[in-house]
mmCIF file of C-alpha atoms in Angstrom:
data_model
loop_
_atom_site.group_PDB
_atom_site.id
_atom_site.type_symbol
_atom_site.label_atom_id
_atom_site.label_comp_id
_atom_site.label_asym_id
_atom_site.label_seq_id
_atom_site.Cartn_x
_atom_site.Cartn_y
_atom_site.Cartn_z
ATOM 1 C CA UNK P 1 0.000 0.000 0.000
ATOM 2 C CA UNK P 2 2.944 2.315 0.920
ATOM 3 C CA UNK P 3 4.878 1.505 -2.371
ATOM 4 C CA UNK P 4 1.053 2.632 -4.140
ATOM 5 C CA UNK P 5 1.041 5.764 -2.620
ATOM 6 C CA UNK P 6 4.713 6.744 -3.518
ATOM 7 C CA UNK P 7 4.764 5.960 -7.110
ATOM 8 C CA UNK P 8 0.953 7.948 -7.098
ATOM 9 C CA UNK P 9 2.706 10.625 -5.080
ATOM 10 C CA UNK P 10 5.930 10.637 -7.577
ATOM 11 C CA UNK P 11 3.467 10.298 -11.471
ATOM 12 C CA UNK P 12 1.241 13.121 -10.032
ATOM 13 C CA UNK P 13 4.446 15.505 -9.488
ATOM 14 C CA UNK P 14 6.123 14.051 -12.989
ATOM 15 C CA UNK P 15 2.494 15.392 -14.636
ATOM 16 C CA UNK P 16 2.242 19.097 -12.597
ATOM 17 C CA UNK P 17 6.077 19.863 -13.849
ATOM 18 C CA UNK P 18 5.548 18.210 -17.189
ATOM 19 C CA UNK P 19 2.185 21.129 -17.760
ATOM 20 C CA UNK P 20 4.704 24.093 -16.522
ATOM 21 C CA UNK P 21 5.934 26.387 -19.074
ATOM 22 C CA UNK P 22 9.565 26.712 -17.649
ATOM 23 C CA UNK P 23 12.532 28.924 -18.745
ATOM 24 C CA UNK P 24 15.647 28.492 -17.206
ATOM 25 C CA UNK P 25 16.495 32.018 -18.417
ATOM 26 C CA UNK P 26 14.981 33.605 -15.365
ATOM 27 C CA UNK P 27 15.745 37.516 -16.095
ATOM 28 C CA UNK P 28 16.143 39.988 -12.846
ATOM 29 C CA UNK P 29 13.558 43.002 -13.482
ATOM 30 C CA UNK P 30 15.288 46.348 -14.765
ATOM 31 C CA UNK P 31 13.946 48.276 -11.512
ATOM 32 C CA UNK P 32 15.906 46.136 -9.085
ATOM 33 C CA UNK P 33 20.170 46.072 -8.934
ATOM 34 C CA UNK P 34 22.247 43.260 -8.462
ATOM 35 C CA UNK P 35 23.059 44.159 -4.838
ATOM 36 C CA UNK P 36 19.057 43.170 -4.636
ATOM 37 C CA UNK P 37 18.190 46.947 -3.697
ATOM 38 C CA UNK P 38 15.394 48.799 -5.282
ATOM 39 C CA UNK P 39 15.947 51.583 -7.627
ATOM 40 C CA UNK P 40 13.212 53.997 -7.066
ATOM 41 C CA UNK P 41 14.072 56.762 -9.794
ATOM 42 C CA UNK P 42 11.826 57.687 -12.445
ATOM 43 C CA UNK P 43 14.027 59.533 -14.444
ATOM 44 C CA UNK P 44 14.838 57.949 -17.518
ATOM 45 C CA UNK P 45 18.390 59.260 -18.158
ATOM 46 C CA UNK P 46 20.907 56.897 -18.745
ATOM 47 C CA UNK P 47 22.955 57.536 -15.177
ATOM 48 C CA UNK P 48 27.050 58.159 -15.904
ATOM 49 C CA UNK P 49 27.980 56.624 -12.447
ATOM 50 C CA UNK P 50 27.354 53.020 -12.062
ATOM 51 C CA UNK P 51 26.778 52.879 -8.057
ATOM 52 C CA UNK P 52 29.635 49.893 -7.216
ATOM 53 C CA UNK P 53 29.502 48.173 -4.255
ATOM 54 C CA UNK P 54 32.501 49.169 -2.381
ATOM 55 C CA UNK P 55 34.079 46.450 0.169
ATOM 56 C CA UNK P 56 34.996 48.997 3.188
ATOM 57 C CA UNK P 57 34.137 48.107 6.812
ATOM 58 C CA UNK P 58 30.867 49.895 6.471
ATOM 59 C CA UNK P 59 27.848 47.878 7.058
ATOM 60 C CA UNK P 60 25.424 50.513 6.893
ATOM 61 C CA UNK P 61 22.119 49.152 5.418
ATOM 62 C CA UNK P 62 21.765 51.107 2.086
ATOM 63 C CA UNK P 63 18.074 51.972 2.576
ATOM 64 C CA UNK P 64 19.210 54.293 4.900
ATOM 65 C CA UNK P 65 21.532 56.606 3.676
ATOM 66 C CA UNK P 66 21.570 58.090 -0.004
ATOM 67 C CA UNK P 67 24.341 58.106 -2.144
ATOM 68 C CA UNK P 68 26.329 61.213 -2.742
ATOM 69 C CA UNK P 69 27.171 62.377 -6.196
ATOM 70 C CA UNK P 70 28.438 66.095 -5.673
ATOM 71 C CA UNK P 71 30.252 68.292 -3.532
ATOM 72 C CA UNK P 72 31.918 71.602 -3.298
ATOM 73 C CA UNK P 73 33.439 74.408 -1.334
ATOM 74 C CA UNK P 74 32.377 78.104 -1.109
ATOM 75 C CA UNK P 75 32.547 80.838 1.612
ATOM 76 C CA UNK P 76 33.874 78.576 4.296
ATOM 77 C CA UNK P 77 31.429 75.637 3.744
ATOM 78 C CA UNK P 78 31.310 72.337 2.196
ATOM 79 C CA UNK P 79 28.113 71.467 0.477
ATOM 80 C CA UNK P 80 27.587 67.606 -0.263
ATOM 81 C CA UNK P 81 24.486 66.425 -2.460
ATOM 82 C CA UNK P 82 22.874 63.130 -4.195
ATOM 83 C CA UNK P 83 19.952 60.818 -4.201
ATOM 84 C CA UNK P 84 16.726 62.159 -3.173
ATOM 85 C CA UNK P 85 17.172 65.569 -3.284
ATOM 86 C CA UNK P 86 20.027 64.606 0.119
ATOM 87 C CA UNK P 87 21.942 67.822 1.028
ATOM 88 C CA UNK P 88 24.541 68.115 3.217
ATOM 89 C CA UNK P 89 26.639 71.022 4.900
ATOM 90 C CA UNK P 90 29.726 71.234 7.287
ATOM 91 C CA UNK P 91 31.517 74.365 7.947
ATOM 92 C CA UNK P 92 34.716 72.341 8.733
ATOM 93 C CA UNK P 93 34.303 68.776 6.500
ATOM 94 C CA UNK P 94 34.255 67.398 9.627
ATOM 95 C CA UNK P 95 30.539 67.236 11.254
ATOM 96 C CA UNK P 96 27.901 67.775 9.143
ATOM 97 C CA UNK P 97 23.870 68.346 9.421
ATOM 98 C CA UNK P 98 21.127 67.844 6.868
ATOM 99 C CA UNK P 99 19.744 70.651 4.519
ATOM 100 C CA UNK P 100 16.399 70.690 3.466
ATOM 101 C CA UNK P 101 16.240 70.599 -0.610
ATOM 102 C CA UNK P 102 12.246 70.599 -0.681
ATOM 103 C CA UNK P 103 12.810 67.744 -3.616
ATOM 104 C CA UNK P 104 13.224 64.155 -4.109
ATOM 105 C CA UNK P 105 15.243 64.033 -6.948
ATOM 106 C CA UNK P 106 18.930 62.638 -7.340
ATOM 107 C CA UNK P 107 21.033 65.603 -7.074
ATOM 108 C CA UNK P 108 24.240 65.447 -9.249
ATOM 109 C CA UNK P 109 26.403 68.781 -8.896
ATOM 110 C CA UNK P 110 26.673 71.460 -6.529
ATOM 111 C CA UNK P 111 28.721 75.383 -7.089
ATOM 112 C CA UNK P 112 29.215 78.502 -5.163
ATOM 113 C CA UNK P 113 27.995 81.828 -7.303
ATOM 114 C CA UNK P 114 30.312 84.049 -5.037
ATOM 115 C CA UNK P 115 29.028 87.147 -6.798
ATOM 116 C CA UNK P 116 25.322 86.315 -5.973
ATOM 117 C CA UNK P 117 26.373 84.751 -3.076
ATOM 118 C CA UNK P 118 24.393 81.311 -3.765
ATOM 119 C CA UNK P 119 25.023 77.683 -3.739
ATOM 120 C CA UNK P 120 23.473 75.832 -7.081
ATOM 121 C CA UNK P 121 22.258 72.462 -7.117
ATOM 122 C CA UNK P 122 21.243 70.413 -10.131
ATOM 123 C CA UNK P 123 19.907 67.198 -10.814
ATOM 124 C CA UNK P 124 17.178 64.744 -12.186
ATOM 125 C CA UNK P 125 14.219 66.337 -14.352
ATOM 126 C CA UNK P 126 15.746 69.436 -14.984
ATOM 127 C CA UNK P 127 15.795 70.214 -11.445
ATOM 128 C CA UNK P 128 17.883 73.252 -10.267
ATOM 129 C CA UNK P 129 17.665 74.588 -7.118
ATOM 130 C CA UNK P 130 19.521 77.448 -5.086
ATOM 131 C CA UNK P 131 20.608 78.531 -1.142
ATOM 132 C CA UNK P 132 22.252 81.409 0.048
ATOM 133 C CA UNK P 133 23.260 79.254 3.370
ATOM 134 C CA UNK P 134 23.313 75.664 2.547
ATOM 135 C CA UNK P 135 20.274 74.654 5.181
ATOM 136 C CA UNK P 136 17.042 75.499 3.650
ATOM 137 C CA UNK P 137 16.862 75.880 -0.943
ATOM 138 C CA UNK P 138 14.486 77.517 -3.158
ATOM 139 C CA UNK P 139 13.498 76.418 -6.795
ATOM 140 C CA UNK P 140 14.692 78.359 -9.688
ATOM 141 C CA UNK P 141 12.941 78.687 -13.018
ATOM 142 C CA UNK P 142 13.729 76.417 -16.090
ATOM 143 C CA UNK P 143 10.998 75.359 -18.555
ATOM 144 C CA UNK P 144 13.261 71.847 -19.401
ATOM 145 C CA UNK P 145 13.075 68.304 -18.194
ATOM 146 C CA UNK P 146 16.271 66.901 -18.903
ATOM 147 C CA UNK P 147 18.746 65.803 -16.551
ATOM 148 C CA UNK P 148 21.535 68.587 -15.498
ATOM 149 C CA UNK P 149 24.623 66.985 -14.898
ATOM 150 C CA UNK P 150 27.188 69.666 -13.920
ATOM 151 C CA UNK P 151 27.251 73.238 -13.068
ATOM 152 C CA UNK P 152 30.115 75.444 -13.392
ATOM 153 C CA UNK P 153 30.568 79.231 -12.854
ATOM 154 C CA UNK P 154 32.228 82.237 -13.941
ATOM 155 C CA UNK P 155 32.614 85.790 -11.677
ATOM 156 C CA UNK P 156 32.781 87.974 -14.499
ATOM 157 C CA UNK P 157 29.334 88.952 -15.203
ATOM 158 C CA UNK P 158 28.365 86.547 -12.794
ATOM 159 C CA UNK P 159 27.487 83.790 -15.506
ATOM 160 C CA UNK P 160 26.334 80.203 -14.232
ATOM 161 C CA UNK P 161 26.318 77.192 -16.829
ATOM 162 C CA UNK P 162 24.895 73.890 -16.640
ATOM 163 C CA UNK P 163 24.987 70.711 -19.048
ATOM 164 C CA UNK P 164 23.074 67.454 -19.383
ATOM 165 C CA UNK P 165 20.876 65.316 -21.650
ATOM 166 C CA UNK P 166 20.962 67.410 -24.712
ATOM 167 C CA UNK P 167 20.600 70.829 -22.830
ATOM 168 C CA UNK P 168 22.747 73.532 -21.690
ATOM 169 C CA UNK P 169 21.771 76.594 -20.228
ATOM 170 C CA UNK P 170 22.693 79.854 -18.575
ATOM 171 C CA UNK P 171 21.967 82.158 -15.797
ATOM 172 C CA UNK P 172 23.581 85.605 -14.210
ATOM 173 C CA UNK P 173 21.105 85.259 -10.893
ATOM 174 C CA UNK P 174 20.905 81.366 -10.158
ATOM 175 C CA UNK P 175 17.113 81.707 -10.729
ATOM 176 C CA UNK P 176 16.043 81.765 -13.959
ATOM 177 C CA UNK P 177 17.764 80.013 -16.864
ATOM 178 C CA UNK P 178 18.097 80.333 -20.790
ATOM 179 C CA UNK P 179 18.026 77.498 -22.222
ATOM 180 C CA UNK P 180 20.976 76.674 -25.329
ATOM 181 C CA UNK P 181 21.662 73.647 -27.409
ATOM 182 C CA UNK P 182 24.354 71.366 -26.673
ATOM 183 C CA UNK P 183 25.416 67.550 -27.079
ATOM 184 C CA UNK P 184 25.046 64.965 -24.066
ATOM 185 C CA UNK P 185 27.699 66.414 -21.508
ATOM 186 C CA UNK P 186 28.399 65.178 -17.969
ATOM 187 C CA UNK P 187 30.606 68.247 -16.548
ATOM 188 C CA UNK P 188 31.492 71.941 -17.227
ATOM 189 C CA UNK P 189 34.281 73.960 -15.907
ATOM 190 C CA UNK P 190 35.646 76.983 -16.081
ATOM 191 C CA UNK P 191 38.953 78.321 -17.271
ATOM 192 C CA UNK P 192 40.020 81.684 -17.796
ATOM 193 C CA UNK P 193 37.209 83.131 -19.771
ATOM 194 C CA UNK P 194 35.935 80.086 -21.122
ATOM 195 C CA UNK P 195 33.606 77.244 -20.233
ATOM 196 C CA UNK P 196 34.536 73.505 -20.993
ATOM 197 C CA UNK P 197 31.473 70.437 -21.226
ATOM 198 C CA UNK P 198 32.412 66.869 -21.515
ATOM 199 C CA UNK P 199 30.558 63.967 -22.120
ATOM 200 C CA UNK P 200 29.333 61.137 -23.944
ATOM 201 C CA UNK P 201 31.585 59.569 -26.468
ATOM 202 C CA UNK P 202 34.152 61.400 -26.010
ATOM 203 C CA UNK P 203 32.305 64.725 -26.561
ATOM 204 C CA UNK P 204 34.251 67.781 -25.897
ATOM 205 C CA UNK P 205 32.141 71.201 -26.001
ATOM 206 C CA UNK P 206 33.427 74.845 -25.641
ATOM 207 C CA UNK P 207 31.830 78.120 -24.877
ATOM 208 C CA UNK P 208 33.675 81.455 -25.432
ATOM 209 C CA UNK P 209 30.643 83.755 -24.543
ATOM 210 C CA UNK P 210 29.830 83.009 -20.969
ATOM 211 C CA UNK P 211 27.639 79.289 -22.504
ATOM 212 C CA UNK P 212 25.201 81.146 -24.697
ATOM 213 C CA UNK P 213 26.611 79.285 -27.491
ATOM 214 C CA UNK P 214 28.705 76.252 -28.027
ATOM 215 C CA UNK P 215 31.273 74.740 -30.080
ATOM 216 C CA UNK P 216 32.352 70.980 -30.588
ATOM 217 C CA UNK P 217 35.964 70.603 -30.236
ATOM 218 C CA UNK P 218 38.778 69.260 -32.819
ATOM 219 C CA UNK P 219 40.895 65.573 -32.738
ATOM 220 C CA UNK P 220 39.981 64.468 -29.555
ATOM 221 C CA UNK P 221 41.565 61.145 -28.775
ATOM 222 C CA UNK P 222 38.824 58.867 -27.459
ATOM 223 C CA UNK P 223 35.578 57.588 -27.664
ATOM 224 C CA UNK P 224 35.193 56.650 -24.285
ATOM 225 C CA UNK P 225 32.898 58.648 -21.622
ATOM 226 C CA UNK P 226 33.967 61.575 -19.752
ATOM 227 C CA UNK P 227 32.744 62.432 -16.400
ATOM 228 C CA UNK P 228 35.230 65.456 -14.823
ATOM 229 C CA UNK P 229 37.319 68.505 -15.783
ATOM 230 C CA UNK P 230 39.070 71.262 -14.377
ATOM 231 C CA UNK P 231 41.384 73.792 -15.175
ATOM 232 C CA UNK P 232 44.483 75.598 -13.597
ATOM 233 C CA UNK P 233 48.032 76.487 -14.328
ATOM 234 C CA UNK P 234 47.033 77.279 -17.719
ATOM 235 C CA UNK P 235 46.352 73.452 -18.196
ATOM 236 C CA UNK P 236 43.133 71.679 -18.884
ATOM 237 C CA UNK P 237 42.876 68.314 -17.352
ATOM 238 C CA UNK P 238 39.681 65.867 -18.305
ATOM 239 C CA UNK P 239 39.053 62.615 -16.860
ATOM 240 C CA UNK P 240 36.496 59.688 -17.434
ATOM 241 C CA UNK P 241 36.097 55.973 -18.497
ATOM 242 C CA UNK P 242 38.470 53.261 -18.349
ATOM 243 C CA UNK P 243 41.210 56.009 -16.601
ATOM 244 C CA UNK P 244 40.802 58.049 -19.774
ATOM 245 C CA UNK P 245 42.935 61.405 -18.648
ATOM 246 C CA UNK P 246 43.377 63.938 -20.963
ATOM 247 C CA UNK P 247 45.205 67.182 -20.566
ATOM 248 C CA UNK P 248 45.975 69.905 -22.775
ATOM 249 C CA UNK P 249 46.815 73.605 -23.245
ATOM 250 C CA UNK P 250 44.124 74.440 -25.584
ATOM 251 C CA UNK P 251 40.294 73.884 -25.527
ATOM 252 C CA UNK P 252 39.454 73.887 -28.932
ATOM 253 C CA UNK P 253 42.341 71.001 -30.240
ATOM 254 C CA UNK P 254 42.983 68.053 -28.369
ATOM 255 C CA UNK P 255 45.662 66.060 -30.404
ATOM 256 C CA UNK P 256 47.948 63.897 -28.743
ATOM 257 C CA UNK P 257 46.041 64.794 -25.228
ATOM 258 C CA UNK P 258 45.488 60.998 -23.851
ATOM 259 C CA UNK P 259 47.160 59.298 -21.170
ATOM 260 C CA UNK P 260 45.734 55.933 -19.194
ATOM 261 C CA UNK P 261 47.821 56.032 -16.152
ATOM 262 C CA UNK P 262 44.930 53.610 -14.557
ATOM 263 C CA UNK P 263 42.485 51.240 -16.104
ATOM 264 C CA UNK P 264 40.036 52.227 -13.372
ATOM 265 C CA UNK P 265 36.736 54.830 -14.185
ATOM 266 C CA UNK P 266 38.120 58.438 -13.158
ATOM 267 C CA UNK P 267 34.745 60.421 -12.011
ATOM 268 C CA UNK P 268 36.060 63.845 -10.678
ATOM 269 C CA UNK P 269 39.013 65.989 -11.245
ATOM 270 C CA UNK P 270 39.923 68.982 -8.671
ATOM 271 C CA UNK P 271 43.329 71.525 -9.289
ATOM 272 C CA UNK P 272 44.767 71.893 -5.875
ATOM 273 C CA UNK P 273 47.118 74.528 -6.974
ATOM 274 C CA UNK P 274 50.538 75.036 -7.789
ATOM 275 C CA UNK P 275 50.130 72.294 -11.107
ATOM 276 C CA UNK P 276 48.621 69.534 -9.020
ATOM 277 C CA UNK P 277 45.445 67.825 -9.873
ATOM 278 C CA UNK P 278 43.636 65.180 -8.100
ATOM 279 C CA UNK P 279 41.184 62.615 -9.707
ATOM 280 C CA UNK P 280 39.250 59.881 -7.966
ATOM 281 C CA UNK P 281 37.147 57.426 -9.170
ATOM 282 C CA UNK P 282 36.240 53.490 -8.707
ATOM 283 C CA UNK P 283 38.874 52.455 -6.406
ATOM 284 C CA UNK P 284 41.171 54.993 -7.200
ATOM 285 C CA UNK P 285 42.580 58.268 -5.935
ATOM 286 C CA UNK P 286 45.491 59.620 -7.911
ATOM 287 C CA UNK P 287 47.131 62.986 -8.330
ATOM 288 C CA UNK P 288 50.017 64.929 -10.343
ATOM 289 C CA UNK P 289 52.139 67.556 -9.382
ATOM 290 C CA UNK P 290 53.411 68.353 -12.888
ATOM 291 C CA UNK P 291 50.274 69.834 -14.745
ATOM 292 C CA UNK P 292 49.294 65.971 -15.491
ATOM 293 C CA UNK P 293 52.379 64.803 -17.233
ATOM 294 C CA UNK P 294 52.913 62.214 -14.663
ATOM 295 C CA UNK P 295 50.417 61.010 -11.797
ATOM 296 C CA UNK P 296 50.912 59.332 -8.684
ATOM 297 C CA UNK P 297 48.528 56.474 -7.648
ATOM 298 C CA UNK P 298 47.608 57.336 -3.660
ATOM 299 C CA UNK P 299 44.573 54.775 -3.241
ATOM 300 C CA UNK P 300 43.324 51.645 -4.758
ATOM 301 C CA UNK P 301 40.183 50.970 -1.809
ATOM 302 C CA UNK P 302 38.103 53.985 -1.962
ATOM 303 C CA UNK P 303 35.078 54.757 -4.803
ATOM 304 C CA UNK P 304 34.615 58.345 -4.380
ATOM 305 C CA UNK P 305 32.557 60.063 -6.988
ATOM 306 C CA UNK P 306 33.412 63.906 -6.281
ATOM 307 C CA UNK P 307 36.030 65.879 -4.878
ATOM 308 C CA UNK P 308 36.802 69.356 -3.606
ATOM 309 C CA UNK P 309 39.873 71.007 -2.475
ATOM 310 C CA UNK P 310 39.666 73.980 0.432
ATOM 311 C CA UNK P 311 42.446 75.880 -1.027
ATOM 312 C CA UNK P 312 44.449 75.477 1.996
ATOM 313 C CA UNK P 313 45.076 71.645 3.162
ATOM 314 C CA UNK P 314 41.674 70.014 3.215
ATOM 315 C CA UNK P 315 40.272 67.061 0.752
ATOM 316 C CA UNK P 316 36.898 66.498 0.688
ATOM 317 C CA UNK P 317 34.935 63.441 -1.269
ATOM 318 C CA UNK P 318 31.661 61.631 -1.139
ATOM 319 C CA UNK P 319 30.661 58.302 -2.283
ATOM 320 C CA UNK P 320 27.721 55.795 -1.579
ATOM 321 C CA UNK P 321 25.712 55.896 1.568
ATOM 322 C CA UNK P 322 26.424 59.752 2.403
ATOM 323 C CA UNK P 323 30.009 58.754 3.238
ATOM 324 C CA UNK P 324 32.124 61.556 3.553
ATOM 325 C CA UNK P 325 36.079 61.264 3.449
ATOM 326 C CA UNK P 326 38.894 63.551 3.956
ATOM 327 C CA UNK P 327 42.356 64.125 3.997
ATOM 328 C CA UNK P 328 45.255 65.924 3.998
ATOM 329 C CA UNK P 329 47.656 63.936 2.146
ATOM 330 C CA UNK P 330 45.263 62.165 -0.454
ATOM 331 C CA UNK P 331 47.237 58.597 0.901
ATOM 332 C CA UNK P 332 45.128 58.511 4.260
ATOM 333 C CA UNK P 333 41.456 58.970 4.377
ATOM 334 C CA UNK P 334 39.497 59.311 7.235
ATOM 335 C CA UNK P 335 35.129 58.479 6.910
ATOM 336 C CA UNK P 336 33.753 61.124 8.921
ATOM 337 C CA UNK P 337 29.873 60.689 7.936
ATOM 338 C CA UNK P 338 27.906 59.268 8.753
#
């Protein structure tokens, strides 16, 4: 009787699996990461940053903190933003408290208009907000959707620029905006009177009237991704995929400018002064003191995805989970959020 039952028991299952429709190609739905976490966004804007999972002694659950994208330094205070409209401020890099953005949009870029005496945000959907102390932000005005990747500004006639998905766009008050064509950029910088973009493909943009109008630039050496730039000693240093580094003299030709002194993604670049650049990115933290003709590998551990300089002895640089590192000597980094 027990021998009946099993071979029932064992035809019966043989039948159910035999009516299932079954794929062994079981495919992980777009809205959910491989670290099993949720991605909320609803911006459709292919992100340049691919969130890694770094493998520091942090266990912090990631539902509760928000990743930071951007940071800079203005008037004595570090400003820190990213996912969810997050904002962060410290008047030493050291302890920080939470701003109140009044959004819930990833935040990508963050400068200080020292003329208008504002801090500019941008971010997801066009978003682009302002603060004159870091704590509490107002909305500006801009009638596009597109995602603003980087911000960059200029003293002289107080001109702020931003680039992103197919827009660029201008302002002299941080509050309204005119919007500009452009290609797919990721960052804009300033140097001497003119404004920089880089982005997708390789794309190198230039604006020589304060970014009311733009120009692509000649022979550049890659198609790869760019992500940073900055300028100083009369040297223009870019940065992005694969340790793509590029540096020259000139914005509008860029023959002969490449240099891979790491295979590792290179996010952010900051001039520190006196020909020394630092650029961080997945695992990496490297810097020059030679205008970028050499560089000097200082970390292999750390993701960061910004950077900022204090103009005196302080490095600043955020990463996942509204970690905040800094440093003096770009070899030893100390977490000190959260």
């Amino acid at each position: 009787m027990v021998k009946k039952l099993f071979f029932f028991i064992l035809l019966l299952t043989l039948f159910i699996f035999s009516c299932m429709d079954y794929d062994a190609n079981y495919i992980i739905p777009s809205s959910v990461n491989s670290d099993n976490s949720t991605d909320n966004s609803t911006d459709d804007d292919d992100d340049p940053i691919v969130d890694d999972d770094d493998d520091d002694d942090d266990d912090t659950p990631k539902t509760s903190y928000q990743n930071l994208y951007g940071i800079t330094y203005g008037n004595s205070k570090f400003i820190a933003v990213g996912n969810k409209g997050k904002i962060l401020y410290s008047d030493n890099g050291s302890s920080w408290d939470n701003g109140t953005s009044g959004i819930n949009k990833r935040l990508y870029e963050v400068t200080y208009a020292s003329g208008i005496s504002k801090y500019v945000a941008v971010g997801q959907s066009g978003k682009i907000i302002f603060s004159d102390n870091g704590s509490s932000w107002d909305n500006a005005t801009w009638d596009k959707t597109s995602t603003i990747y980087g911000i960059a500004y200029k003293s002289s006639g107080d001109y702020l620029n931003i680039v992103g998905s197919g827009n660029a766009a201008y302002s002299t008050n941080g509050s309204t905006w005119t919007t500009v064509s452009s290609g797919t950029l990721y960052d804009t910088c300033l140097g001497g009177t003119t404004f920089l973009g880089v982005g997708s493909s390789g794309n190198i943009d230039y604006s020589t009237n304060n970014g009311i109008g733009w120009n692509d630039a000649n022979n550049i050496p890659t198609n790869k991704h760019l992500y940073g730039c900055d300028y100083g000693s009369s040297t223009w240093i870019v940065v992005g995929k694969n340790g793509s580094v590029l540096k020259s003299t000139g914005h509008e030709d860029w023959t002969g400018s490449l240099t891979n002194p790491t295979s590792n993604d290179l996010y952010s670049v900051v001039y520190a002064g006196s020909n020394k650049f630092v650029a961080v990115g997945n695992r990496i933290v490297m810097s020059t003191t030679n205008g970028g003709s050499s560089w000097n590998i200082n970390n292999t551990s750390l993701t960061l995805y910004d950077i900022t300089y204090d103009g005196s002895s302080l490095y600043v640089a955020v990463s996942t989970k509204e970690k905040i590192y800094t440093s003096t000597d770009l070899n030893t980094w100390k977490k000190v959020h959260p």
